[in-house]
Amino acid sequence: MMDDVMESGNMGHYQDRLRTFPNMRTKPYTPLIFRIIMRFNVRVLFLFLLFGFGAIFYVGASTSPTIIFVFAVCITSFLLSLYLAKWVLAKDEGPPEMTQISDAIRDGAEGFFRTQYGTISKMALLLAVVILCIYLLRSTTPQQESSGLGRSASAYITVAAFLLGAMCSGVAGYVGMWVSVRANVRVSSAARRSAREALQIAVRAGGFSALMVVGMAVVGVAILYSTFYVWLGVGSPGSMKVTELPLLLVGYGFGASFVALFAQLGGGIYTKAADVGADLVGKIEHGIPEDDARNPAVIADLVGDNVGDCAARGADLFESIAAEIISAMILGGTMAERCKIEDPSGFILFPLVVHSFDLVISSVGIFSIRGTRGSNLTAGAEDPMTILQKGYSVTILLAVLTFGVSTRWMLYTEQAPSAWLNFFLCGLVGITTAYAFVWITKYYTDYKHEPVRTLALSSSTGHGTNIIAGISLGLESTALPVLVISVAIVSAFWLGRTSGLVDEAGNPTGGLFGTAVATMGMLSTAAYVLTMDMFGPIADNAGGIVEMSQQPESVREITDILDAVGNTTKATTKGFAIGSAALASFLLFSAYMDEVAAFAHEPFKQVDIAIPEVFVGGLLGSMLIFLFSAWACAAVGRTAQEVVNEVRRQFTERPGIMDYREKPDYARCVAIVASASLREMIKPGALAIASPIVVGLVFRLLGYYTGQTLLGAKVVASMLMFATVSGILMALFLNTAGGAWDNAKKYIETGALGGKGSDCHKAAITGDTVGDPFKDTAGPSIHVLIKMLATITLVMAPVFLEGGTPEA
């Protein structure tokens, strides 16, 4: 259409014409599973679903009444999320120009998602074959042999769990993106009427995604656990003990980690390369506003918000919850076995109950944000961050109450009648830690506080001082979170250790489980925190649609306020995710040491870094974090260069773009970014997967020739420990610095220090450009990386041991 108009010479003024935006795909895209479902007759589909629910509840009833409770809560939350989706989609989409922009964003996002996850699926299948081969060759533990679970059965179970985890993680990512590309235009339309209504739509859209993601993580683990329980006849004479069952779920967490890492890498490279390319040429070189329709990279930038911040974050939080649940179940089962607790199922199923209550209390928090007031969000109590924090406060309060109920219900035992109270206090430690992380991150990234305002002020003296101030702020921001997480780990371990639970020799055994309970406390509000995270990219997209469709300045002011708050909520969620990753990695590390001890038939409780090879393993772990970060940032830089060159080419060859006489080729930029991000995500992702395996095998071989049978396992343990410590600090630095740079720019755009277009603003844009790959590519990928390292070492533990395979 656009070309025909240009050839006829009847262009007129672009801003006076109906805006049209080309589709980014050749045909409508619907995932295969949905296409299959839509072919069924409605009655047949209803009967099929009824049969499926019946089978699930039958298996659950054969396992434990607790599983029935978990299934009931998850299904209710799914129904509630469908209500939220229906409520959001019932809102109007605004005028045609808004709809056309939204359609272009949706086309680009769904097209990239299809291609990206097609690539990830192929890599997952290849890795599944590798895992199958390794498990078919490795030895089995005495416990597995006594239960009759042979090598082949263990291999197929692990591979099936891996593929299920990968598939569920992919679905979680799609759910996150699906709602965001449909809610953005509705938030834009609502902003023309009421800022409070726009806020409510964005929150409820994020709430739909959050409830679906958390519910899927919980119900996935519950279905896998109960299926294995019934199929393997757990608890019957001569079969596997219930305390050993959680180890079979490790493959599920590994599959989720694998997909989350590549989703975060690919989506992060996409969104930040497009953002950097658009800003460098559009805002700095040509002085046009952010999200201006004349910028050829603007659609790619808005698409990136969905594939990077929504799809990737959905997969990320899914993986976080799944890994934490599985590691806590493993430690709960191990502790219950050592203490000879008569019914250990309470300690094993406790994480599922906690996250079931998370769905309930987060729903209350989401519905507490209403849209009944006026449109002024900038005054006092109407500040959007204050509104969101009120919802979070409601969720936190309910989390404390439900956590107390959960610990009394699941963790009470006659052997230590007061142990449940200690574990409840561990949960309070975790909840307090989560709140502290959110507050600290908000302090360092919200422009209402001194650090970001000081960073903005540094822009008044040039680009260099802005960069220096941003780096120093990011480095400083690591101190308080590390202190908080250190206090949390020590406190929870001590509370668990003094719970009264002891093994046969009278030694306290509840320390590690206390830390696991604290981790569950920290993630007990995960659904609401994910809601706040999803709010950010939806608000960002809404602002872009408003700018491109040339809505009145008053509407853009509303979306700018929501966008700035969204930057803060995204940063707080990343801080929250880093803290939970630190605790979850600590738990998985402990589970890895127990697994090594089981296969090696000797104690493995300490790692001596004074041994040269073990110290080298630690160095390699730290190096891995820095190299991974460098490759991720370099990938953004290379892709952004391609975007910059393309945008410059279009401005040069089509001079009419700047005065609206010609339309930019948005599709070209989308194609460039999509292709480059898929290519660039392979290298750092392969580094993350291959490093622990290669290091473990090399030092296992060295240990064979030097007579150190556990050398490979020790070096990998050291690598994991150092990578976790380095990764936490690096992720905190990158996420906070990037978020602070972004909001310093937003603060200047409110009119402070010269406002938009000033030299101060241009320096702040430079800082924001530097921070883009920090906060949305390298930073989020690192905390996924450290959890994946912990999971892959747990899965591959026997490979690092002498005698780990029959040929050894």
PDB file of N, CA and C in Angstrom, residues 48-75 78 215 218-227 230:
ATOM      1  N   PHE A  48     -12.401 -34.300  26.794  1.00  0.00           N
ATOM      2  CA  PHE A  48     -10.973 -34.600  26.918  1.00  0.00           C
ATOM      3  C   PHE A  48     -10.389 -33.895  28.140  1.00  0.00           C
ATOM      4  N   LEU A  49     -10.744 -32.619  28.327  1.00  0.00           N
ATOM      5  CA  LEU A  49     -10.260 -31.870  29.493  1.00  0.00           C
ATOM      6  C   LEU A  49     -10.803 -32.471  30.780  1.00  0.00           C
ATOM      7  N   LEU A  50     -12.068 -32.868  30.759  1.00  0.00           N
ATOM      8  CA  LEU A  50     -12.665 -33.471  31.947  1.00  0.00           C
ATOM      9  C   LEU A  50     -11.936 -34.764  32.304  1.00  0.00           C
ATOM     10  N   PHE A  51     -11.642 -35.568  31.289  1.00  0.00           N
ATOM     11  CA  PHE A  51     -10.898 -36.805  31.520  1.00  0.00           C
ATOM     12  C   PHE A  51      -9.496 -36.497  32.054  1.00  0.00           C
ATOM     13  N   GLY A  52      -8.844 -35.481  31.476  1.00  0.00           N
ATOM     14  CA  GLY A  52      -7.503 -35.110  31.931  1.00  0.00           C
ATOM     15  C   GLY A  52      -7.495 -34.669  33.376  1.00  0.00           C
ATOM     16  N   PHE A  53      -8.460 -33.799  33.747  1.00  0.00           N
ATOM     17  CA  PHE A  53      -8.540 -33.359  35.137  1.00  0.00           C
ATOM     18  C   PHE A  53      -8.826 -34.532  36.065  1.00  0.00           C
ATOM     19  N   GLY A  54      -9.694 -35.441  35.606  1.00  0.00           N
ATOM     20  CA  GLY A  54      -9.997 -36.613  36.425  1.00  0.00           C
ATOM     21  C   GLY A  54      -8.772 -37.473  36.657  1.00  0.00           C
ATOM     22  N   ALA A  55      -7.979 -37.664  35.591  1.00  0.00           N
ATOM     23  CA  ALA A  55      -6.756 -38.468  35.723  1.00  0.00           C
ATOM     24  C   ALA A  55      -5.767 -37.805  36.666  1.00  0.00           C
ATOM     25  N   ILE A  56      -5.646 -36.473  36.538  1.00  0.00           N
ATOM     26  CA  ILE A  56      -4.718 -35.740  37.412  1.00  0.00           C
ATOM     27  C   ILE A  56      -5.125 -35.880  38.873  1.00  0.00           C
ATOM     28  N   PHE A  57      -6.415 -35.697  39.140  1.00  0.00           N
ATOM     29  CA  PHE A  57      -6.874 -35.776  40.531  1.00  0.00           C
ATOM     30  C   PHE A  57      -6.803 -37.216  41.055  1.00  0.00           C
ATOM     31  N   TYR A  58      -6.999 -38.193  40.166  1.00  0.00           N
ATOM     32  CA  TYR A  58      -6.873 -39.590  40.604  1.00  0.00           C
ATOM     33  C   TYR A  58      -5.438 -39.893  41.016  1.00  0.00           C
ATOM     34  N   VAL A  59      -4.482 -39.471  40.177  1.00  0.00           N
ATOM     35  CA  VAL A  59      -3.074 -39.691  40.507  1.00  0.00           C
ATOM     36  C   VAL A  59      -2.712 -38.930  41.780  1.00  0.00           C
ATOM     37  N   GLY A  60      -3.234 -37.702  41.899  1.00  0.00           N
ATOM     38  CA  GLY A  60      -2.971 -36.920  43.111  1.00  0.00           C
ATOM     39  C   GLY A  60      -3.532 -37.578  44.351  1.00  0.00           C
ATOM     40  N   ALA A  61      -4.757 -38.121  44.247  1.00  0.00           N
ATOM     41  CA  ALA A  61      -5.385 -38.787  45.399  1.00  0.00           C
ATOM     42  C   ALA A  61      -4.619 -40.039  45.783  1.00  0.00           C
ATOM     43  N   SER A  62      -3.987 -40.687  44.814  1.00  0.00           N
ATOM     44  CA  SER A  62      -3.195 -41.877  45.101  1.00  0.00           C
ATOM     45  C   SER A  62      -1.850 -41.536  45.715  1.00  0.00           C
ATOM     46  N   THR A  63      -1.501 -40.251  45.669  1.00  0.00           N
ATOM     47  CA  THR A  63      -0.204 -39.811  46.200  1.00  0.00           C
ATOM     48  C   THR A  63      -0.346 -39.238  47.601  1.00  0.00           C
ATOM     49  N   SER A  64      -1.109 -38.150  47.719  1.00  0.00           N
ATOM     50  CA  SER A  64      -1.258 -37.470  49.007  1.00  0.00           C
ATOM     51  C   SER A  64      -2.405 -36.474  48.923  1.00  0.00           C
ATOM     52  N   PRO A  65      -3.170 -36.276  50.017  1.00  0.00           N
ATOM     53  CA  PRO A  65      -4.209 -35.232  50.022  1.00  0.00           C
ATOM     54  C   PRO A  65      -3.623 -33.845  49.754  1.00  0.00           C
ATOM     55  N   THR A  66      -2.358 -33.650  50.109  1.00  0.00           N
ATOM     56  CA  THR A  66      -1.714 -32.360  49.863  1.00  0.00           C
ATOM     57  C   THR A  66      -1.643 -32.062  48.372  1.00  0.00           C
ATOM     58  N   ILE A  67      -1.377 -33.092  47.571  1.00  0.00           N
ATOM     59  CA  ILE A  67      -1.318 -32.919  46.121  1.00  0.00           C
ATOM     60  C   ILE A  67      -2.681 -32.482  45.586  1.00  0.00           C
ATOM     61  N   ILE A  68      -3.759 -33.038  46.144  1.00  0.00           N
ATOM     62  CA  ILE A  68      -5.104 -32.628  45.743  1.00  0.00           C
ATOM     63  C   ILE A  68      -5.297 -31.137  46.015  1.00  0.00           C
ATOM     64  N   PHE A  69      -4.860 -30.685  47.186  1.00  0.00           N
ATOM     65  CA  PHE A  69      -4.958 -29.258  47.529  1.00  0.00           C
ATOM     66  C   PHE A  69      -4.185 -28.410  46.516  1.00  0.00           C
ATOM     67  N   VAL A  70      -2.982 -28.849  46.181  1.00  0.00           N
ATOM     68  CA  VAL A  70      -2.143 -28.103  45.224  1.00  0.00           C
ATOM     69  C   VAL A  70      -2.827 -28.037  43.862  1.00  0.00           C
ATOM     70  N   PHE A  71      -3.350 -29.170  43.390  1.00  0.00           N
ATOM     71  CA  PHE A  71      -4.029 -29.185  42.092  1.00  0.00           C
ATOM     72  C   PHE A  71      -5.241 -28.256  42.100  1.00  0.00           C
ATOM     73  N   ALA A  72      -6.017 -28.298  43.180  1.00  0.00           N
ATOM     74  CA  ALA A  72      -7.227 -27.468  43.254  1.00  0.00           C
ATOM     75  C   ALA A  72      -6.884 -25.982  43.205  1.00  0.00           C
ATOM     76  N   VAL A  73      -5.843 -25.577  43.946  1.00  0.00           N
ATOM     77  CA  VAL A  73      -5.459 -24.164  43.957  1.00  0.00           C
ATOM     78  C   VAL A  73      -4.935 -23.735  42.588  1.00  0.00           C
ATOM     79  N   CYS A  74      -4.123 -24.573  41.967  1.00  0.00           N
ATOM     80  CA  CYS A  74      -3.547 -24.226  40.659  1.00  0.00           C
ATOM     81  C   CYS A  74      -4.623 -24.086  39.595  1.00  0.00           C
ATOM     82  N   ILE A  75      -5.568 -25.022  39.577  1.00  0.00           N
ATOM     83  CA  ILE A  75      -6.648 -24.942  38.587  1.00  0.00           C
ATOM     84  C   ILE A  75      -7.501 -23.706  38.821  1.00  0.00           C
ATOM     85  N   PHE A  78      -5.668 -20.788  37.456  1.00  0.00           N
ATOM     86  CA  PHE A  78      -5.751 -20.751  35.992  1.00  0.00           C
ATOM     87  C   PHE A  78      -7.081 -20.124  35.556  1.00  0.00           C
ATOM     88  N   GLY A 215       1.601 -20.857  38.431  1.00  0.00           N
ATOM     89  CA  GLY A 215       0.731 -22.032  38.492  1.00  0.00           C
ATOM     90  C   GLY A 215       1.281 -23.188  37.681  1.00  0.00           C
ATOM     91  N   VAL A 218       4.264 -24.817  39.539  1.00  0.00           N
ATOM     92  CA  VAL A 218       3.839 -25.631  40.684  1.00  0.00           C
ATOM     93  C   VAL A 218       3.154 -26.912  40.215  1.00  0.00           C
ATOM     94  N   VAL A 219       2.196 -26.768  39.305  1.00  0.00           N
ATOM     95  CA  VAL A 219       1.435 -27.948  38.883  1.00  0.00           C
ATOM     96  C   VAL A 219       2.318 -28.895  38.073  1.00  0.00           C
ATOM     97  N   GLY A 220       3.303 -28.374  37.344  1.00  0.00           N
ATOM     98  CA  GLY A 220       4.211 -29.237  36.597  1.00  0.00           C
ATOM     99  C   GLY A 220       5.004 -30.149  37.514  1.00  0.00           C
ATOM    100  N   VAL A 221       5.586 -29.565  38.571  1.00  0.00           N
ATOM    101  CA  VAL A 221       6.336 -30.373  39.536  1.00  0.00           C
ATOM    102  C   VAL A 221       5.406 -31.355  40.247  1.00  0.00           C
ATOM    103  N   ALA A 222       4.198 -30.890  40.603  1.00  0.00           N
ATOM    104  CA  ALA A 222       3.258 -31.749  41.322  1.00  0.00           C
ATOM    105  C   ALA A 222       2.829 -32.942  40.466  1.00  0.00           C
ATOM    106  N   ILE A 223       2.542 -32.703  39.188  1.00  0.00           N
ATOM    107  CA  ILE A 223       2.139 -33.799  38.298  1.00  0.00           C
ATOM    108  C   ILE A 223       3.281 -34.786  38.117  1.00  0.00           C
ATOM    109  N   LEU A 224       4.487 -34.263  37.913  1.00  0.00           N
ATOM    110  CA  LEU A 224       5.642 -35.141  37.725  1.00  0.00           C
ATOM    111  C   LEU A 224       5.885 -35.983  38.980  1.00  0.00           C
ATOM    112  N   TYR A 225       5.815 -35.336  40.141  1.00  0.00           N
ATOM    113  CA  TYR A 225       6.050 -36.034  41.412  1.00  0.00           C
ATOM    114  C   TYR A 225       5.009 -37.135  41.622  1.00  0.00           C
ATOM    115  N   SER A 226       3.728 -36.790  41.454  1.00  0.00           N
ATOM    116  CA  SER A 226       2.671 -37.770  41.720  1.00  0.00           C
ATOM    117  C   SER A 226       2.670 -38.892  40.678  1.00  0.00           C
ATOM    118  N   THR A 227       3.025 -38.565  39.431  1.00  0.00           N
ATOM    119  CA  THR A 227       3.093 -39.603  38.396  1.00  0.00           C
ATOM    120  C   THR A 227       4.191 -40.614  38.710  1.00  0.00           C
ATOM    121  N   VAL A 230       3.164 -42.859  41.727  1.00  0.00           N
ATOM    122  CA  VAL A 230       2.241 -43.949  41.422  1.00  0.00           C
ATOM    123  C   VAL A 230       2.902 -44.983  40.518  1.00  0.00           C
TER     124      VAL A 230
END
